[in-house]
Coordinates of C-alpha atoms and ligand atoms in Angstrom, one line a residue:
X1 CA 179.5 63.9 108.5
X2 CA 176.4 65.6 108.8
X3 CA 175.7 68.8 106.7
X4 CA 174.4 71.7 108.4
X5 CA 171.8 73.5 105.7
X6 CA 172.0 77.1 105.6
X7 CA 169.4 80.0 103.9
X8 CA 168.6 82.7 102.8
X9 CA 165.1 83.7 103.4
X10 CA 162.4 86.6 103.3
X11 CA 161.4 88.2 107.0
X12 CA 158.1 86.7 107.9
X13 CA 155.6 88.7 110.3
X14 CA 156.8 88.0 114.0
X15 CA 153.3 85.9 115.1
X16 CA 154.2 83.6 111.7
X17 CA 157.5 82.6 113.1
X18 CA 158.4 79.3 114.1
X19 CA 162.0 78.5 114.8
X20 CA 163.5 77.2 118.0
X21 CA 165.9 80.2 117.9
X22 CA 165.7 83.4 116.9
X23 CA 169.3 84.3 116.7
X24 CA 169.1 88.9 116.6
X25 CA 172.4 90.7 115.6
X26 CA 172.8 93.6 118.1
X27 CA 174.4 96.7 117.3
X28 CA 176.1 99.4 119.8
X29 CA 172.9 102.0 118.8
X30 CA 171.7 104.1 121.9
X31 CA 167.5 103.3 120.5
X32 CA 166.4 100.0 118.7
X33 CA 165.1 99.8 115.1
X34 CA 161.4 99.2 114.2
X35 CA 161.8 95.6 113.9
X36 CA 164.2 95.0 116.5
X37 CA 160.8 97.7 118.8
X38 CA 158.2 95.5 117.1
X39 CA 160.4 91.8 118.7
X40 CA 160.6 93.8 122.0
X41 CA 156.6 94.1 122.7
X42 CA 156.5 90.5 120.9
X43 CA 158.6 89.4 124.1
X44 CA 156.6 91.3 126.7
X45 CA 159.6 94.2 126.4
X46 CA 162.3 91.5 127.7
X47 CA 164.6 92.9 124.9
X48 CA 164.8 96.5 126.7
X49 CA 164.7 95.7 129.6
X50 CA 168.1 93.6 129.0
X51 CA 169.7 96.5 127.8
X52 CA 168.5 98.8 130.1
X53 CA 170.0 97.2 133.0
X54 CA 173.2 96.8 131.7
X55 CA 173.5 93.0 131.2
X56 CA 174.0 92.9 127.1
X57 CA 176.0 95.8 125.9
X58 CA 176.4 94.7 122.2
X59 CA 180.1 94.4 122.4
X60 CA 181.9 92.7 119.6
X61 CA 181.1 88.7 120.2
X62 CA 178.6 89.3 123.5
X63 CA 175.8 86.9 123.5
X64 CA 172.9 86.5 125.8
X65 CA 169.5 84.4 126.0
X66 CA 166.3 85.6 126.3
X67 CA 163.2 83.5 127.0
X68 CA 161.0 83.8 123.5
X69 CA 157.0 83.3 123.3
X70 CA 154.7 81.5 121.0
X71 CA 156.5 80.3 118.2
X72 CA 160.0 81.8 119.2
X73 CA 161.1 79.5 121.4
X74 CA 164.5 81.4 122.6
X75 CA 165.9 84.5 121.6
X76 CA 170.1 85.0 121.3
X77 CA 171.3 88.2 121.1
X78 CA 174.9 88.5 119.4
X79 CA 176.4 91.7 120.0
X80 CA 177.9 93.4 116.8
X81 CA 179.8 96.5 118.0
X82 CA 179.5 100.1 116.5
X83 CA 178.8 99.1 112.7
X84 CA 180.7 101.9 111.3
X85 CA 183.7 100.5 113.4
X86 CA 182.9 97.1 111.2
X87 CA 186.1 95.7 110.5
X88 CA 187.2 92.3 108.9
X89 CA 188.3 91.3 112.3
X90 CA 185.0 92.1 114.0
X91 CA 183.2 90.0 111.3
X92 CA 184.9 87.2 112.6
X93 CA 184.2 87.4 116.3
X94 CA 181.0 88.1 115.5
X95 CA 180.3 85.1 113.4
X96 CA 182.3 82.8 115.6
X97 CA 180.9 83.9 118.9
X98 CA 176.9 83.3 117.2
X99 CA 178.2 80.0 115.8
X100 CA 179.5 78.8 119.0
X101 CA 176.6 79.9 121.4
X102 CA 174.0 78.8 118.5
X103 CA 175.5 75.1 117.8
X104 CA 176.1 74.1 121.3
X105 CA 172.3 74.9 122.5
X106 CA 169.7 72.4 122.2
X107 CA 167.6 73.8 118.9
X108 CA 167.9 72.4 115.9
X109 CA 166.6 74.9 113.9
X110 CA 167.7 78.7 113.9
X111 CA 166.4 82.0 112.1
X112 CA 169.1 84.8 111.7
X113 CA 167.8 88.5 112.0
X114 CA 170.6 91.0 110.5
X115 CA 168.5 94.2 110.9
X116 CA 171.2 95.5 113.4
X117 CA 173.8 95.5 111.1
X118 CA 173.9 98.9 108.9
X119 CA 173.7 98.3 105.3
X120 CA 176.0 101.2 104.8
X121 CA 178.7 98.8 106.4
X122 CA 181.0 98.1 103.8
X123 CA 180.6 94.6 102.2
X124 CA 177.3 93.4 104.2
X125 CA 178.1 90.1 102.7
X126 CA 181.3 89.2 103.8
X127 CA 179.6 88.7 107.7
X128 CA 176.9 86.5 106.3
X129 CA 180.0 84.7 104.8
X130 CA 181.8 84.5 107.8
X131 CA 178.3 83.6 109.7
X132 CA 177.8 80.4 107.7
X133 CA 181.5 79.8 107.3
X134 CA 181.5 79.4 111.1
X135 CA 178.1 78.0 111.4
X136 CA 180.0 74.9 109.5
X137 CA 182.8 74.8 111.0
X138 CA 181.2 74.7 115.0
X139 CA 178.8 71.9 113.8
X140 CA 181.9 69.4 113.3
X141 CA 182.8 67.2 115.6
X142 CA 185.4 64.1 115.0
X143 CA 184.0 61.5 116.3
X144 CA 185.6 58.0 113.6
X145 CA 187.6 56.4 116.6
X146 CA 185.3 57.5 119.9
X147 CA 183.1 54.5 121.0
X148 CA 179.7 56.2 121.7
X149 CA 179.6 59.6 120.0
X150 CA 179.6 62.3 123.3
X151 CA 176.3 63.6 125.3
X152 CA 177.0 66.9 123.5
X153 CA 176.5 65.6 119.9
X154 CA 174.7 68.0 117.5
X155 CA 171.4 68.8 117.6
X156 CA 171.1 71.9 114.9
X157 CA 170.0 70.8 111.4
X158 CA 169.0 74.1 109.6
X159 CA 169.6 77.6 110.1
X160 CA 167.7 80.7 107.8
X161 CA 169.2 84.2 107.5
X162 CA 167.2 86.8 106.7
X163 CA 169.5 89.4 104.4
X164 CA 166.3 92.0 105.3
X165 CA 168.0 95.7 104.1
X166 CA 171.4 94.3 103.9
X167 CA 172.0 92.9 100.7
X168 CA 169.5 90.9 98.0
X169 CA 168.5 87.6 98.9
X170 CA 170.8 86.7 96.0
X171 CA 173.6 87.9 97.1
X172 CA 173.1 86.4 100.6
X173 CA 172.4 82.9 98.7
X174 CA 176.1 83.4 97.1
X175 CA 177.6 84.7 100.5
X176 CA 176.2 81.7 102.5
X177 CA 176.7 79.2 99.6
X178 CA 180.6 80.2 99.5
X179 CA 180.6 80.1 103.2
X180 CA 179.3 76.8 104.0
X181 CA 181.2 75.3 101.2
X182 CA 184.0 76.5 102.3
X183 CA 183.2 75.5 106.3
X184 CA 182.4 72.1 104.3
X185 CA 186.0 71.9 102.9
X186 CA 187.6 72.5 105.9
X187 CA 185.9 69.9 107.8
X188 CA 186.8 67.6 105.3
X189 CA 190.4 68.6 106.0
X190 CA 189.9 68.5 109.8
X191 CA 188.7 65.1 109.7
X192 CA 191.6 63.7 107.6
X193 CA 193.9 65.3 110.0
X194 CA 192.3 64.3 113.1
X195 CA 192.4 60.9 112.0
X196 CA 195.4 58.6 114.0
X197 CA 198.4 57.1 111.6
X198 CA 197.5 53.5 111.9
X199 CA 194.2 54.6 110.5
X200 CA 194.6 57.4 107.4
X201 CA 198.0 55.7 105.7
X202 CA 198.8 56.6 102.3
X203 CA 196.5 54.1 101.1
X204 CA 193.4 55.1 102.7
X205 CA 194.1 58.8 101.2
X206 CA 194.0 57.4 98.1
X207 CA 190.8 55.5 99.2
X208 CA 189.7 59.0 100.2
X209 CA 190.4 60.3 97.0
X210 CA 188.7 58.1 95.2
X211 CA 185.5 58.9 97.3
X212 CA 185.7 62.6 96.7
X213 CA 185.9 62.0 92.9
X214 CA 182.4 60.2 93.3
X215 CA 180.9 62.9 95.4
X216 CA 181.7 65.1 92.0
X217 CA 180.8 64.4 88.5
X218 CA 183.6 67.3 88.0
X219 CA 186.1 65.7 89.6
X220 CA 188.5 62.8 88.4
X221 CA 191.2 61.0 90.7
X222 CA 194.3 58.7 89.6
X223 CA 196.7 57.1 92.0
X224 CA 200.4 55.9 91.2
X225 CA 201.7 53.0 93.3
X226 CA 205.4 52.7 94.5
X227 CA 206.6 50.8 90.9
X228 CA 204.8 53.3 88.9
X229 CA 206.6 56.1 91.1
X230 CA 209.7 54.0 90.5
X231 CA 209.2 53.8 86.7
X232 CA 208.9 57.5 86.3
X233 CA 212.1 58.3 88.7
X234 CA 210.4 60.0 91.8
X235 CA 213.1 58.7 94.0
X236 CA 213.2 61.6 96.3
X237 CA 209.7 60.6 97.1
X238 CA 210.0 57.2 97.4
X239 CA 213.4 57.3 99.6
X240 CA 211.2 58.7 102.2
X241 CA 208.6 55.7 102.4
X242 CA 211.6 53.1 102.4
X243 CA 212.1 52.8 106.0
X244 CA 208.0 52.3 106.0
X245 CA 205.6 49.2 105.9
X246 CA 203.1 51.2 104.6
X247 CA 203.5 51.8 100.4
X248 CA 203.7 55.5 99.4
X249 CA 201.0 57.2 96.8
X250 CA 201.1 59.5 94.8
X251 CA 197.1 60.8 94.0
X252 CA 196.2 63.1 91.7
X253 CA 192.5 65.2 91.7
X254 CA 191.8 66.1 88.4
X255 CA 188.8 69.1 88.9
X256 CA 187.2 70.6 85.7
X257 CA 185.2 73.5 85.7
X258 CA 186.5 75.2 82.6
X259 CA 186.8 73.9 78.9
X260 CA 189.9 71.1 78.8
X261 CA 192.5 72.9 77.5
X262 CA 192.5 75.8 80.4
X263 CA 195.7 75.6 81.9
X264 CA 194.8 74.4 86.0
X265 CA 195.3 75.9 89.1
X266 CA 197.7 73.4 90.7
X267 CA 197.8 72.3 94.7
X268 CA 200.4 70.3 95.9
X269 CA 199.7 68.6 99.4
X270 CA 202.9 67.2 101.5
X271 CA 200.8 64.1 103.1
X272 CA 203.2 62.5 105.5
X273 CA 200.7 60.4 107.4
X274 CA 203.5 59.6 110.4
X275 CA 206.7 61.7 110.6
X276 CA 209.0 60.1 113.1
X277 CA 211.9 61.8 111.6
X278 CA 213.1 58.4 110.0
X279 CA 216.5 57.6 111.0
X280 CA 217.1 61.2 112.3
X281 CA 214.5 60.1 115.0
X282 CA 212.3 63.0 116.4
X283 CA 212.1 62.8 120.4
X284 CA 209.3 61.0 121.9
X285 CA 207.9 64.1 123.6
X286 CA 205.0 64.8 121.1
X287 CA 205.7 63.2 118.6
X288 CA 201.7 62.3 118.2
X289 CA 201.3 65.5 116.8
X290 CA 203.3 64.1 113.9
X291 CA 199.7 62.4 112.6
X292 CA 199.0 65.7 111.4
X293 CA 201.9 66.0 109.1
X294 CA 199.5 65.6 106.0
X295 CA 197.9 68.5 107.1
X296 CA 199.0 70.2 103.3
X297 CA 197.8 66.8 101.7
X298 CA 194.4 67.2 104.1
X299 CA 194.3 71.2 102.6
X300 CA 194.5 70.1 98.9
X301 CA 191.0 67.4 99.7
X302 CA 188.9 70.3 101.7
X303 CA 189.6 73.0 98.8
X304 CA 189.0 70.8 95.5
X305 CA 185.7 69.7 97.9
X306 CA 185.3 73.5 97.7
X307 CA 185.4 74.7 94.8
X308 CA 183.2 71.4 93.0
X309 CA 180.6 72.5 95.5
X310 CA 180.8 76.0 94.1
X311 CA 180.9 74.5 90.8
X312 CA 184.3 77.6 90.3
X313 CA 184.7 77.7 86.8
X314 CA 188.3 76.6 86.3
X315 CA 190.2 74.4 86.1
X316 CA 192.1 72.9 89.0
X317 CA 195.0 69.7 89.2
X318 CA 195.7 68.4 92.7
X319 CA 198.6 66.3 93.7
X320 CA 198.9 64.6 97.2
X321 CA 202.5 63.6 97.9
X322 CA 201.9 60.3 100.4
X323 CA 204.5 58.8 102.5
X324 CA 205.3 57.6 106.1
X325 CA 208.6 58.5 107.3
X326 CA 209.7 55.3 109.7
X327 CA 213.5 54.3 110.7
X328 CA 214.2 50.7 109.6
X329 CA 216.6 48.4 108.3
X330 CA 215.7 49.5 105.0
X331 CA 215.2 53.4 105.8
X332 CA 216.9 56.0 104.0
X333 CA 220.1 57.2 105.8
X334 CA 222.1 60.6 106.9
X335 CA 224.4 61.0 103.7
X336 CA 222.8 59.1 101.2
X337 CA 222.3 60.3 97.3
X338 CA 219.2 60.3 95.6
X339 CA 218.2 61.2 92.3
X340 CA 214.8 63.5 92.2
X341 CA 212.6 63.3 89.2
X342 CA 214.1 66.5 88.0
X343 CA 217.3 64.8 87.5
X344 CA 218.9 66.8 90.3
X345 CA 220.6 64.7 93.1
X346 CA 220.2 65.3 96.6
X347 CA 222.6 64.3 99.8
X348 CA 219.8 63.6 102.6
X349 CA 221.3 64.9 105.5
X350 CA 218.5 64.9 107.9
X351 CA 215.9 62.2 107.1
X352 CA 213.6 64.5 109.2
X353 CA 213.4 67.0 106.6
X354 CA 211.3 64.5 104.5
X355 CA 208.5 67.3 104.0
X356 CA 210.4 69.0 100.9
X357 CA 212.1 65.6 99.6
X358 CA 208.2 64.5 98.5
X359 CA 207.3 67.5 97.8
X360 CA 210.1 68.5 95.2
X361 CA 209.0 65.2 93.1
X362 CA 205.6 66.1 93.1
X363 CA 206.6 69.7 91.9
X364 CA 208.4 68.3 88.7
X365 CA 205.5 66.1 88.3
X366 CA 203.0 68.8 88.0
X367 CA 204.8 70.5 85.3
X368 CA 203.0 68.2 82.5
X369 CA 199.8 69.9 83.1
X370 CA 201.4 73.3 82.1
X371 CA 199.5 74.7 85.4
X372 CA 198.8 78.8 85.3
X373 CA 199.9 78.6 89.1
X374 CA 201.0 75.9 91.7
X375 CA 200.8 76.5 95.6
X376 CA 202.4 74.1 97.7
X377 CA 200.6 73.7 101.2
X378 CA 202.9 72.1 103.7
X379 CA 203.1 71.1 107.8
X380 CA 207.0 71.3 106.8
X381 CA 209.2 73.2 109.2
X382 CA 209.1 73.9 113.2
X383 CA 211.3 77.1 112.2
X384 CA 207.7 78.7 110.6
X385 CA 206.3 78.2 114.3
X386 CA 209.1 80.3 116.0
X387 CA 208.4 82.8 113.5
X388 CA 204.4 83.4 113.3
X389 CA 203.5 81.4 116.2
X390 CA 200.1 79.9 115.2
X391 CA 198.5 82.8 113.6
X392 CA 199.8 83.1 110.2
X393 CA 200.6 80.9 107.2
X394 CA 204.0 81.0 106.1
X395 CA 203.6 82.1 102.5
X396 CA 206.7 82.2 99.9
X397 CA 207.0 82.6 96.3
X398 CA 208.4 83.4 93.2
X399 CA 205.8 85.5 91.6
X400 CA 205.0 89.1 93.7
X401 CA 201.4 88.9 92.1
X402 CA 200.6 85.5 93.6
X403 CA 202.2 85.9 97.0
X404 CA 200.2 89.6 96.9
X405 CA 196.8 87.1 95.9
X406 CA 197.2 85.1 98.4
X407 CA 197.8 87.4 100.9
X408 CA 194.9 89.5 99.9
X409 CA 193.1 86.1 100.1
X410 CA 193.8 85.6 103.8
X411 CA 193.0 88.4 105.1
X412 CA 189.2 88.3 103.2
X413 CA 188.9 84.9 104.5
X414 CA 190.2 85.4 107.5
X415 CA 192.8 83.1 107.4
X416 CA 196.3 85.2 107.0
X417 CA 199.5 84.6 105.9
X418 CA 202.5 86.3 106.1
X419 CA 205.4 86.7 103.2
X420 CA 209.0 85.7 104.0
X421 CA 211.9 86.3 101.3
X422 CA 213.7 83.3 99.2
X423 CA 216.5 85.3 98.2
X424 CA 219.5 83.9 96.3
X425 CA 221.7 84.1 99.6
X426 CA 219.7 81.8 101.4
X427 CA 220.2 79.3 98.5
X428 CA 223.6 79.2 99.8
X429 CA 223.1 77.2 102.8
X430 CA 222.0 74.3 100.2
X431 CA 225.5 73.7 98.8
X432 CA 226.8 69.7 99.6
X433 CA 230.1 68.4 98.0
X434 CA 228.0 65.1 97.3
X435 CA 225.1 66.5 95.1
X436 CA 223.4 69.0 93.6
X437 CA 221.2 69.9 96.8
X438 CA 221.5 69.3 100.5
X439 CA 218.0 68.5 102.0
X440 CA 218.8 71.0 104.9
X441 CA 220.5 74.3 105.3
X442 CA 223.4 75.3 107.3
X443 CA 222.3 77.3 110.1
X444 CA 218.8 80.1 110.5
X445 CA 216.3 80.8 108.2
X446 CA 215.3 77.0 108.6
X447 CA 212.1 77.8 107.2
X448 CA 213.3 79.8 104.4
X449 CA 216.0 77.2 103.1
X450 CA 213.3 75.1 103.2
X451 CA 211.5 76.6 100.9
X452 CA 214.5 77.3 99.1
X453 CA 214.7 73.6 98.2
X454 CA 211.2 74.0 96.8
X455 CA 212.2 76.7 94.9
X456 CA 214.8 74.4 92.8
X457 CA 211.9 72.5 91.9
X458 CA 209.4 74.9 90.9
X459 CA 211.6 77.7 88.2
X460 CA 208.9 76.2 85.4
X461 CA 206.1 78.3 86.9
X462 CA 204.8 80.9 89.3
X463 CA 204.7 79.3 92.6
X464 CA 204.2 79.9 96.1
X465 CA 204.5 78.0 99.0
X466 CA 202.7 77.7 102.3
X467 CA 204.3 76.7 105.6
X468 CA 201.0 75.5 107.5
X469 CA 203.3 73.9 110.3
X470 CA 202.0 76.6 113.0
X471 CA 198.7 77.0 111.5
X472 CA 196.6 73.2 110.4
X473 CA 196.5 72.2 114.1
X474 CA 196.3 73.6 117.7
X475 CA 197.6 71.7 120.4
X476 CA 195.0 72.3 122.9
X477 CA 192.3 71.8 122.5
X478 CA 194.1 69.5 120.4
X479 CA 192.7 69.4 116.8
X480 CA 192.7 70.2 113.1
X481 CA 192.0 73.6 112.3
X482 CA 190.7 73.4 108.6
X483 CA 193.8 76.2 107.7
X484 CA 194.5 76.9 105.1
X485 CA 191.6 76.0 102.8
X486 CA 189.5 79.5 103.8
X487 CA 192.9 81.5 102.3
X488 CA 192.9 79.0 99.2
X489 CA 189.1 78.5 98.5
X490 CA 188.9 83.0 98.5
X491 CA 192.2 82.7 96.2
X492 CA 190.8 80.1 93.9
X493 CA 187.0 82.2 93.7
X494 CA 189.0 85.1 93.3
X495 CA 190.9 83.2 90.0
X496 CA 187.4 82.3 89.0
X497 CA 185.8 85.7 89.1
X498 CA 183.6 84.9 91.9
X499 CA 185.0 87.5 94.4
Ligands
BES1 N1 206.8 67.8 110.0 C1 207.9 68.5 110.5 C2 207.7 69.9 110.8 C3 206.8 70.2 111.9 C4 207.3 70.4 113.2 C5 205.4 70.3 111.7 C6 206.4 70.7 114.3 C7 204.6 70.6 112.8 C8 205.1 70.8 114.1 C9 209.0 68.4 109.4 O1 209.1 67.2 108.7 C10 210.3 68.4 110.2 O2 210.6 67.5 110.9 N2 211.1 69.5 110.0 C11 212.3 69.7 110.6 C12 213.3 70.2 109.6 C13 214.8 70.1 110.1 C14 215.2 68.7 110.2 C15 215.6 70.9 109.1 C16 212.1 70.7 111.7 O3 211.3 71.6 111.6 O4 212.7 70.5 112.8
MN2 MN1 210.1 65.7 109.6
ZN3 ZN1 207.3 66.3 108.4

């Protein structure tokens, strides 16, 4: 994957700029500033005469070209709205709207001018943030499995952002460091996801893994196989990779950023790299989708790639929960009994609801590293869709100040979530005659009694869990989105002081 490189950089004297693109943030203002008056002779007064006929109005995410001169080859002009309007939201249109126009254009070099935006705007920083954030994640393209990568393939190789009046060039460096890590992360995630089910098996996660761990000198990577799962007790886990010809993993990211004995932030990925619904067969309408269903397992790569780019110090243990879930001869069936790692026994009545079955034995497992939080990120229930549609992360939990984190998290990052109860009547709907837990509920909430079952897994610690089923892909155009690692990476710099 190629990096995009993103900078902050001092104004230099109009006749002394070369750049293919001179990208100019616009605002709603009835008379331009002096720099933005000094550009417009520059161009021959192109600029005003734009605006003066009413073809850019500087509405929230409006772009236009403009022909440049001398060095300035072209000119884009991203609107920005009234600036004391600024909100969150606007950030984000405004970043993805100059990202978009910016990375599919032919220059391969940009400059950013941000004298339009008012530095009396709350939080400059967050926009240049969102700018590089978005700047990363337009530059990716999947391309593993296509034959001869497209016509459209990316030209743009560096972009420089001049803070001007806005903030100090140091805090632009950290805004459009924590950006592009973060638009790094989530590519990382997109491309895992992307990736077909013949190709990224539990295996070639933990090959994945592996790679990671050398990208970092922080970071540290062990793998159990099936007979070390076995050896420990994980049978929930490994009941779901028995109808499979592909062995289960179980990997585990060890990231240190702070002295050893820190207690971690844990992440715990559900990484089903084919859900068919086992013997509980999904229908075939679909069903490809189902490639995606270690979209949490994906989330847990892209924000550990994160935060050793940011070099966040903390401490941080993630666990990938791998399995495919196949029908076979020797797949698990509708009223079978298995023991969890916990000890607690479950009566599998839907082999479909595999999601939470190895996720509950990774959840014991991270116990031994006495973690100061653990967040579960999960593609686990269709229920979450009917719910939030695809705009917000389910997020549940057992700790009001985490949930509260996390949903501060999303909204800075722009990637929100939305709390649902786990109340003790719910719980209910878990009762079997046969075991200690059903793997489904009875009826509603299926979302909920999903992460009910989690719940039995996790009393040890303060723990949320994120229901990513609506939010890690879209179906058209179909694709990975990257969610959640913006909401996670903000939460884990917000853990690390660096927010
Ligand atoms: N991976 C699915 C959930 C899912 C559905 C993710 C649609 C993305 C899009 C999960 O393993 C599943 O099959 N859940 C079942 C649970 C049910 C059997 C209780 C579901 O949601 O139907
Ligand atoms: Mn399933
Ligand atoms: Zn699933």
């Amino acid at each position: 994957m190629s990096v995009l490189n993103i900078t902050a950089k001092v104004a230099a004297p109009l006749d002394q700029i070369k750049t293919q693109a001179l990208v100019v943030l616009m605002p709603e203002r009835k008379s331009l500033g002096t720099r933005l008056k000094e550009l417009d002779k520059y161009l021959g007064g192109t600029l005003s005469r734009t605006i003066t006929n009413g073809d850019f109005l500087s509405s929230i995410g409006s772009t236009c070209w403009l022909p440049g001169t001398q060095g300035i080859h072209r000119v884009l002009l991203v609107g920005c709205g009234s600036m004391n309007q600024r909100t969150v939201v606007s950030d984000k249109k405004i970043a993805e709207a100059l990202a978009r126009t910016l990375v599919s254009s032919n220059a391969k070099d940009a400059i950013v001018w941000t004298d339009g935006v008012s530095p009396k705007a709350a939080q400059p920083e967050r926009l240049l943030e969102q700018i590089a954030l978005h700047l990363t994640l337009s530059h990716y393209q999947y391309s593993q499995t296509l034959n001869h990568r497209k016509k459209s393939a990316r030209t743009l190789r560096r972009v420089s952002l001049t803070p001007a009046n806005l903030c100090t060039p140091a805090t632009a460096k950290r805004a459009l460091d924590a950006g592009s890590a973060t638009g790094r992360g989530a590519n990382l995630t997109r491309e895992l996801v992307n990736l077909p089910g013949n190709i990224c098996t539990p295996r070639y996660l933990a090959g994945e893994a592996r790679k990671l761990a050398k990208q970092h000198a922080s970071l540290s990577v062990s793998v159990l196989d099936e007979r070390k799962m076995a050896d420990l007790g994980m049978h929930s886990l490994l009941s779901v990779g028995n109808g499979s010809e592909q062995p289960s993993r179980l990997i585990t990211f060890k990231y240190q950023g702070a002295p050893a004995k820190t207690r971690p932030y844990c992440l715990v990925g559900k990484g089903i790299t084919f859900d068919t619904g086992g013997i509980s067969l999904k229908p075939g309408a679909k069903m490809d989708e189902m490639k995606f269903d270690m979209g949490g397992a994906a989330s847990v790569f892209g924000a550990i790639h994160a935060a050793a780019l940011l070099k966040l110090p903390i401490n941080i243990v993630g666990v990938v929960a791998a399995a495919e879930n196949m029908p076979s001869g020797r797949a698990t069936k509708p009223g079978d009994v298995i023991t969890s790692l916990s000890g607690k026994t479950i009566e599998i009545l839907n082999t479909d609801a595999e999601g939470r079955l190895v996720l509950c034995d990774a959840l014991t497992y991270v116990s031994r590293f006495s973690p100061e939080e653990v967040i579960d990120i999960a593609t686990l229930t269709g229920a979450i869709i009917v719910a939030l549609g695809h705009e917000a992360t389910g997020i549940f939990s057992n700790d009001d100040h985490l949930a509260d984190s996390l949903l501060a998290a999303g909204s800075r990052a722009h990637d929100r979530g939305w709390r649902f109860p786990i109340w003790e009547e719910y719980h209910r709907q878990l009762e079997s005659p046969f075991a200690d837990l059903a793997n489904i509920g009875t009826g509603g909430a299926g979302s909920i009694t999903a992460a009910c079952f989690l719940a039995e897994f996790a009393e040890d610690y303060k723990w949320a869990h994120l229901d990513i089923a609506g939010t890690a892909f879209r179906s058209s155009p179909k694709g990975a989105t990257g969610r959640p690692v913006p909401m996670l990476v903000d939460y884990l710099r917000e853990r690390a002081g660096r927010r």
